[in-house]
N, CA, C and O of each residue as an XYZ file, in Angstrom:
468
protein
N      10.797    -25.192     -5.592
C      10.860    -23.765     -5.800
C      11.935    -23.460     -6.845
O      13.000    -24.076     -6.869
N      11.626    -22.504     -7.692
C      12.552    -22.147     -8.751
C      13.759    -21.417     -8.179
O      13.651    -20.700     -7.184
N      14.886    -21.603     -8.805
C      16.095    -20.897     -8.380
C      16.028    -19.462     -8.875
O      15.724    -19.208    -10.040
N      16.311    -18.544     -7.993
C      16.313    -17.135     -8.340
C      17.728    -16.686     -8.659
O      18.696    -17.175     -8.077
N      17.833    -15.756     -9.583
C      19.144    -15.197     -9.877
C      19.555    -14.283     -8.724
O      18.733    -13.923     -7.881
N      20.815    -13.919     -8.699
C      21.288    -13.012     -7.658
C      20.555    -11.676     -7.702
O      20.264    -11.084     -6.663
N      20.258    -11.205     -8.914
C      19.530     -9.949     -9.072
C      18.133    -10.061     -8.477
O      17.694     -9.158     -7.765
N      17.431    -11.149     -8.754
C      16.081    -11.333     -8.225
C      16.080    -11.441     -6.706
O      15.178    -10.927     -6.044
N      17.082    -12.106     -6.157
C      17.177    -12.219     -4.703
C      17.442    -10.854     -4.065
O      16.861    -10.527     -3.030
N      18.321    -10.059     -4.684
C      18.606     -8.726     -4.173
C      17.366     -7.845     -4.275
O      17.089     -7.062     -3.367
N      16.620     -7.963     -5.366
C      15.387     -7.191     -5.546
C      14.375     -7.529     -4.448
O      13.753     -6.626     -3.889
N      14.203     -8.808     -4.132
C      13.285     -9.218     -3.066
C      13.748     -8.695     -1.710
O      12.934     -8.251     -0.900
N      15.039     -8.748     -1.468
C      15.591     -8.286     -0.195
C      15.365     -6.781     -0.016
O      14.984     -6.332      1.066
N      15.596     -6.019     -1.063
C      15.402     -4.567     -1.004
C      13.925     -4.253     -0.779
O      13.598     -3.421      0.067
N      13.038     -4.896     -1.512
C      11.604     -4.624     -1.403
C      11.076     -4.985     -0.020
O      10.234     -4.270      0.525
N      11.564     -6.097      0.559
C      11.133     -6.502      1.895
C      11.567     -5.483      2.936
O      10.785     -5.137      3.822
N      12.794     -4.999      2.845
C      13.258     -4.008      3.817
C      12.495     -2.697      3.670
O      12.262     -2.005      4.662
N      12.102     -2.346      2.446
C      11.324     -1.128      2.242
C       9.948     -1.249      2.890
O       9.455     -0.292      3.487
N       9.333     -2.411      2.775
C       8.015     -2.613      3.376
C       8.080     -2.498      4.889
O       7.146     -2.002      5.519
N       9.181     -2.954      5.474
C       9.323     -2.890      6.932
C       9.443     -1.458      7.440
O       8.852     -1.110      8.462
N      10.208     -0.622      6.730
C      10.466      0.717      7.246
C       9.796      1.824      6.454
O       9.985      3.001      6.762
N       9.016      1.471      5.436
C       8.432      2.471      4.553
C       7.279      3.246      5.140
O       7.139      4.438      4.866
N       6.449      2.605      5.939
C       5.300      3.302      6.488
C       4.295      3.644      5.407
O       4.015      2.835      4.522
N       3.764      4.830      5.484
C       2.729      5.265      4.539
C       3.271      6.146      3.419
O       2.498      6.765      2.689
N       4.579      6.206      3.279
C       5.164      7.056      2.248
C       5.105      6.376      0.886
O       5.254      5.157      0.802
N       4.890      7.146     -0.188
C       4.946      6.566     -1.530
C       6.367      6.113     -1.851
O       7.329      6.529     -1.206
N       6.475      5.260     -2.853
C       7.751      4.646     -3.199
C       8.220      5.193     -4.541
O       7.471      5.183     -5.518
N       9.468      5.673     -4.586
C      10.095      6.094     -5.839
C      10.835      4.888     -6.395
O      11.928      4.550     -5.940
N      10.235      4.251     -7.371
C      10.775      3.023     -7.935
C      11.576      3.337     -9.194
O      11.132      4.108    -10.045
N      12.748      2.740     -9.305
C      13.641      2.981    -10.440
C      13.882      1.681    -11.175
O      14.116      0.637    -10.567
N      13.821      1.762    -12.502
C      14.198      0.621    -13.337
C      15.107      1.150    -14.427
O      14.855      2.206    -15.006
N      16.158      0.413    -14.697
C      17.046      0.817    -15.785
C      17.281     -0.379    -16.688
O      17.337     -1.526    -16.243
N      17.416     -0.078    -17.958
C      17.764     -1.113    -18.919
C      19.031     -0.643    -19.626
O      19.623      0.369    -19.252
N      19.427     -1.369    -20.623
C      20.623     -0.984    -21.359
C      20.434      0.282    -22.166
O      21.404      0.971    -22.483
N      19.177      0.599    -22.505
C      18.902      1.750    -23.357
C      18.190      2.899    -22.659
O      18.333      4.048    -23.078
N      17.428      2.622    -21.609
C      16.588      3.652    -20.991
C      16.596      3.542    -19.475
O      17.078      2.560    -18.911
N      16.053      4.568    -18.825
C      15.864      4.555    -17.376
C      14.466      5.090    -17.088
O      14.006      6.034    -17.730
N      13.802      4.479    -16.123
C      12.416      4.783    -15.801
C      12.309      5.047    -14.300
O      13.003      4.413    -13.506
N      11.447      5.975    -13.914
C      11.190      6.241    -12.504
C       9.702      6.498    -12.338
O       9.085      7.176    -13.159
N       9.133      5.955    -11.277
C       7.732      6.239    -10.989
C       7.510      6.289     -9.493
O       8.167      5.581     -8.730
N       6.582      7.127     -9.083
C       6.217      7.234     -7.681
C       4.905      6.497     -7.510
O       3.901      6.829     -8.139
N       4.929      5.484     -6.642
C       3.809      4.558     -6.495
C       3.248      4.663     -5.092
O       3.994      4.632     -4.113
N       1.934      4.787     -4.995
C       1.235      4.710     -3.719
C       0.787      3.265     -3.552
O      -0.198      2.844     -4.157
N       1.511      2.501     -2.729
C       1.225      1.078     -2.583
C      -0.101      0.827     -1.879
O      -0.745     -0.192     -2.129
N      -0.522      1.736     -1.004
C      -1.789      1.545     -0.297
C      -2.967      1.610     -1.271
O      -3.894      0.804     -1.191
N      -2.919      2.571     -2.186
C      -3.991      2.713     -3.170
C      -3.734      1.892     -4.423
O      -4.652      1.636     -5.202
N      -2.479      1.476     -4.620
C      -2.138      0.691     -5.799
C      -2.150      1.483     -7.088
O      -2.558      0.971     -8.131
N      -1.699      2.744     -7.025
C      -1.676      3.558     -8.238
C      -0.391      4.360     -8.351
O       0.283      4.634     -7.358
N      -0.071      4.727     -9.574
C       1.114      5.527     -9.859
C       0.737      7.000     -9.781
O      -0.209      7.443    -10.433
N       1.483      7.753     -8.982
C       1.200      9.172     -8.790
C       1.944     10.049     -9.789
O       1.419     11.070    -10.234
N       3.165      9.653    -10.143
C       3.970     10.420    -11.093
C       4.969      9.480    -11.742
O       5.397      8.501    -11.131
N       5.339      9.775    -12.971
C       6.307      8.925    -13.674
C       7.094      9.761    -14.667
O       6.628     10.800    -15.136
N       8.293      9.292    -14.980
C       9.140      9.923    -15.989
C      10.097      8.864    -16.522
O      10.464      7.931    -15.807
N      10.492      9.013    -17.767
C      11.452      8.089    -18.355
C      12.126      8.746    -19.544
O      11.765      9.850    -19.951
N      13.110      8.051    -20.093
C      13.789      8.553    -21.277
C      13.027      8.190    -22.545
O      13.485      8.501    -23.645
N      11.885      7.545    -22.416
C      11.072      7.185    -23.572
C      10.068      8.266    -23.969
O       9.378      8.120    -24.978
N       9.976      9.338    -23.201
C       9.001     10.379    -23.480
C       9.341     11.093    -24.783
O      10.509     11.233    -25.144
N       8.304     11.541    -25.481
C       8.483     12.085    -26.826
C       9.405     13.295    -26.892
O      10.174     13.433    -27.843
N       9.338     14.175    -25.890
C      10.136     15.398    -25.961
C      11.629     15.175    -25.748
O      12.423     16.051    -26.089
N      12.039     14.036    -25.198
C      13.464     13.766    -24.969
C      13.936     12.485    -25.631
O      15.095     12.104    -25.468
N      13.099     11.835    -26.350
C      13.406     10.499    -26.863
C      14.636     10.458    -27.770
O      15.476      9.570    -27.623
N      14.754     11.389    -28.688
C      15.872     11.350    -29.620
C      17.197     11.763    -29.007
O      18.253     11.328    -29.467
N      17.158     12.599    -27.972
C      18.396     13.145    -27.431
C      18.884     12.428    -26.178
O      19.949     12.759    -25.658
N      18.129     11.460    -25.688
C      18.528     10.818    -24.438
C      18.741      9.330    -24.644
O      18.521      8.793    -25.730
N      19.167      8.690    -23.594
C      19.408      7.256    -23.646
C      19.891      6.798    -22.298
O      19.500      7.351    -21.270
N      20.730      5.798    -22.292
C      21.219      5.211    -21.043
C      22.487      5.913    -20.590
O      23.565      5.318    -20.577
N      22.352      7.193    -20.215
C      23.507      7.949    -19.771
C      23.210      8.609    -18.426
O      22.051      8.735    -18.033
N      24.242      9.021    -17.738
C      24.080      9.689    -16.450
C      23.340     11.028    -16.605
O      22.460     11.310    -15.792
N      23.651     11.864    -17.605
C      22.889     13.111    -17.747
C      21.403     12.892    -18.007
O      20.572     13.652    -17.509
N      21.059     11.876    -18.771
C      19.634     11.620    -18.994
C      18.972     11.064    -17.736
O      17.786     11.307    -17.515
N      19.710     10.323    -16.907
C      19.158      9.852    -15.638
C      18.907     11.044    -14.710
O      17.907     11.065    -13.993
N      19.797     12.030    -14.717
C      19.594     13.245    -13.926
C      18.355     13.987    -14.398
O      17.587     14.501    -13.584
N      18.159     14.046    -15.709
C      16.983     14.705    -16.271
C      15.701     13.994    -15.832
O      14.721     14.648    -15.478
N      15.704     12.676    -15.853
C      14.535     11.904    -15.413
C      14.269     12.157    -13.932
O      13.113     12.281    -13.528
N      15.310     12.234    -13.124
C      15.153     12.520    -11.701
C      14.531     13.882    -11.458
O      13.653     14.022    -10.607
N      14.978     14.885    -12.198
C      14.404     16.225    -12.058
C      12.939     16.245    -12.488
O      12.102     16.862    -11.828
N      12.633     15.569    -13.596
C      11.253     15.568    -14.092
C      10.301     14.820    -13.167
O       9.167     15.255    -12.970
N      10.746     13.698    -12.595
C       9.857     12.956    -11.698
C       9.647     13.743    -10.403
O       8.559     13.683     -9.830
N      10.647     14.470     -9.930
C      10.487     15.300     -8.729
C       9.507     16.440     -8.990
O       8.664     16.750     -8.148
N       9.623     17.049    -10.145
C       8.726     18.140    -10.510
C       7.276     17.650    -10.592
O       6.365     18.324    -10.111
N       7.067     16.493    -11.192
C       5.711     15.937    -11.317
C       5.171     15.462     -9.970
O       3.967     15.531     -9.725
N       6.047     14.986     -9.108
C       5.615     14.552     -7.776
C       5.162     15.749     -6.950
O       4.153     15.673     -6.249
N       5.899     16.851     -7.028
C       5.506     18.038     -6.296
C       4.177     18.568     -6.810
O       3.368     19.069     -6.029
N       3.939     18.466     -8.121
C       2.652     18.885     -8.686
C       1.518     17.985     -8.189
O       0.376     18.431     -8.082
N       1.828     16.720     -7.885
C       0.823     15.785     -7.376
C       0.696     15.863     -5.857
O      -0.127     15.160     -5.270
N       1.508     16.716     -5.210
C       1.419     16.899     -3.774
C       2.267     15.944     -2.951
O       2.014     15.762     -1.760
N       3.266     15.334     -3.567
C       4.139     14.394     -2.866
C       5.486     15.058     -2.631
O       6.115     15.550     -3.568
N       5.932     15.071     -1.363
C       7.244     15.629     -1.062
C       8.163     14.605     -0.411
O       9.382     14.703     -0.549
N       7.604     13.622      0.298
C       8.409     12.603      0.956
C       8.144     11.251      0.319
O       6.993     10.844      0.161
N       9.208     10.560     -0.044
C       9.102      9.235     -0.646
C      10.123      8.321      0.003
O      10.973      8.764      0.775
N      10.029      7.051     -0.319
C      11.068      6.101      0.057
C      11.658      5.583     -1.251
O      10.917      5.244     -2.173
N      12.976      5.520     -1.338
C      13.655      5.197     -2.596
C      13.777      3.691     -2.766
O      14.368      3.008     -1.930
N      13.214      3.180     -3.853
C      13.268      1.761     -4.183
C      14.178      1.609     -5.401
O      13.781      1.897     -6.530
N      15.400      1.151     -5.150
C      16.355      0.992     -6.244
C      16.174     -0.340     -6.950
O      16.913     -0.647     -7.885
N      15.206     -1.135     -6.520
C      14.996     -2.452     -7.109
C      16.177     -3.336     -6.779
O      16.642     -3.341     -5.639
N      16.660     -4.066     -7.723
C      17.834     -4.893     -7.504
C      19.105     -4.233     -7.968
O      20.170     -4.850     -7.966
N      19.001     -2.964     -8.372
C      20.148     -2.256     -8.923
C      20.986     -1.659     -7.804
O      20.452     -1.205     -6.792
N      22.292     -1.662     -7.990
C      23.189     -1.060     -7.021
C      23.045      0.460     -7.051
O      22.764      1.039     -8.100
N      23.235      1.100     -5.908
C      23.133      2.557     -5.808
C      24.436      3.148     -6.321
O      25.324      3.509     -5.549
N      24.529      3.238     -7.637
C      25.769      3.629     -8.278
C      25.444      4.083     -9.691
O      24.494      3.582    -10.292
N      26.192      4.997    -10.221
C      26.048      5.393    -11.607
C      24.728      6.074    -11.900
O      24.394      7.084    -11.280
N      23.963      5.519    -12.858
C      22.708      6.135    -13.289
C      21.662      6.179    -12.188
O      20.918      7.154    -12.082
N      21.593      5.134    -11.364
C      20.609      5.092    -10.284
C      20.922      6.178     -9.258
O      20.011      6.855     -8.780
N      22.186      6.349     -8.917
C      22.590      7.378     -7.972
C      22.362      8.768     -8.554
O      21.945      9.676     -7.834
N      22.627      8.945     -9.835
C      22.416     10.234    -10.484
C      20.942     10.613    -10.467
O      20.604     11.773    -10.228
N      20.073      9.660    -10.715
C      18.634      9.911    -10.675
C      18.202     10.300     -9.260
O      17.433     11.245     -9.086
N      18.690      9.581     -8.254
C      18.325      9.866     -6.873
C      18.798     11.254     -6.450
O      18.046     11.996     -5.818
N      20.023     11.609     -6.788
C      20.556     12.920     -6.421
C      19.766     14.047     -7.093
O      19.492     15.072     -6.469
N      19.403     13.857     -8.362
C      18.628     14.889     -9.073
C      17.223     15.016     -8.489
O      16.678     16.118     -8.428
N      16.636     13.908     -8.061
C      15.305     13.958     -7.443
C      15.370     14.690     -6.102
O      14.449     15.426     -5.748
N      16.456     14.486     -5.362
C      16.647     15.210     -4.095
C      16.790     16.711     -4.354
O      16.208     17.529     -3.642
N      17.564     17.061     -5.370
C      17.734     18.475     -5.717
C      16.426     19.085     -6.178
O      16.193     20.280     -5.994
N      15.561     18.259     -6.786
C      14.264     18.721     -7.262
C      13.234     18.908     -6.162
O      12.142     19.413     -6.420
N      13.566     18.508     -4.934
C      12.667     18.765     -3.825
C      12.096     17.544     -3.140
O      11.358     17.690     -2.165
N      12.405     16.340     -3.608
C      11.910     15.153     -2.924
C      12.794     14.834     -1.730
O      14.012     15.003     -1.789
N      12.184     14.375     -0.655
C      12.936     14.017      0.554
C      12.917     12.510      0.720
O      11.853     11.893      0.762
N      14.110     11.917      0.814
C      14.266     10.496      1.137
C      15.654     10.228      1.631
O      15.984      9.088      1.956
């Protein structure tokens, strides 16, 4: 078996715990890179994405990047799109990322936008 990095092991651990306690709620998955942050709401039962937002979108591309304010903006936009799709309760999947900084800012903005988790 291949050796996994600490990040990959943490990602597997988080995903396994989400599957145990997630139930039928969609998953708010977050990915961040050095330049951008992405969020999507995934229905694992149907295997489809219900709503998504990122800093790569055309209307915010030039003015945003890997910052806390842009992560807050992505959180607000994904919450708004989720409510339009009829989703109010999700389970937060931080991936292998620590709940700190940009990831926490996105989660707090999504909560303010009306998502419950």
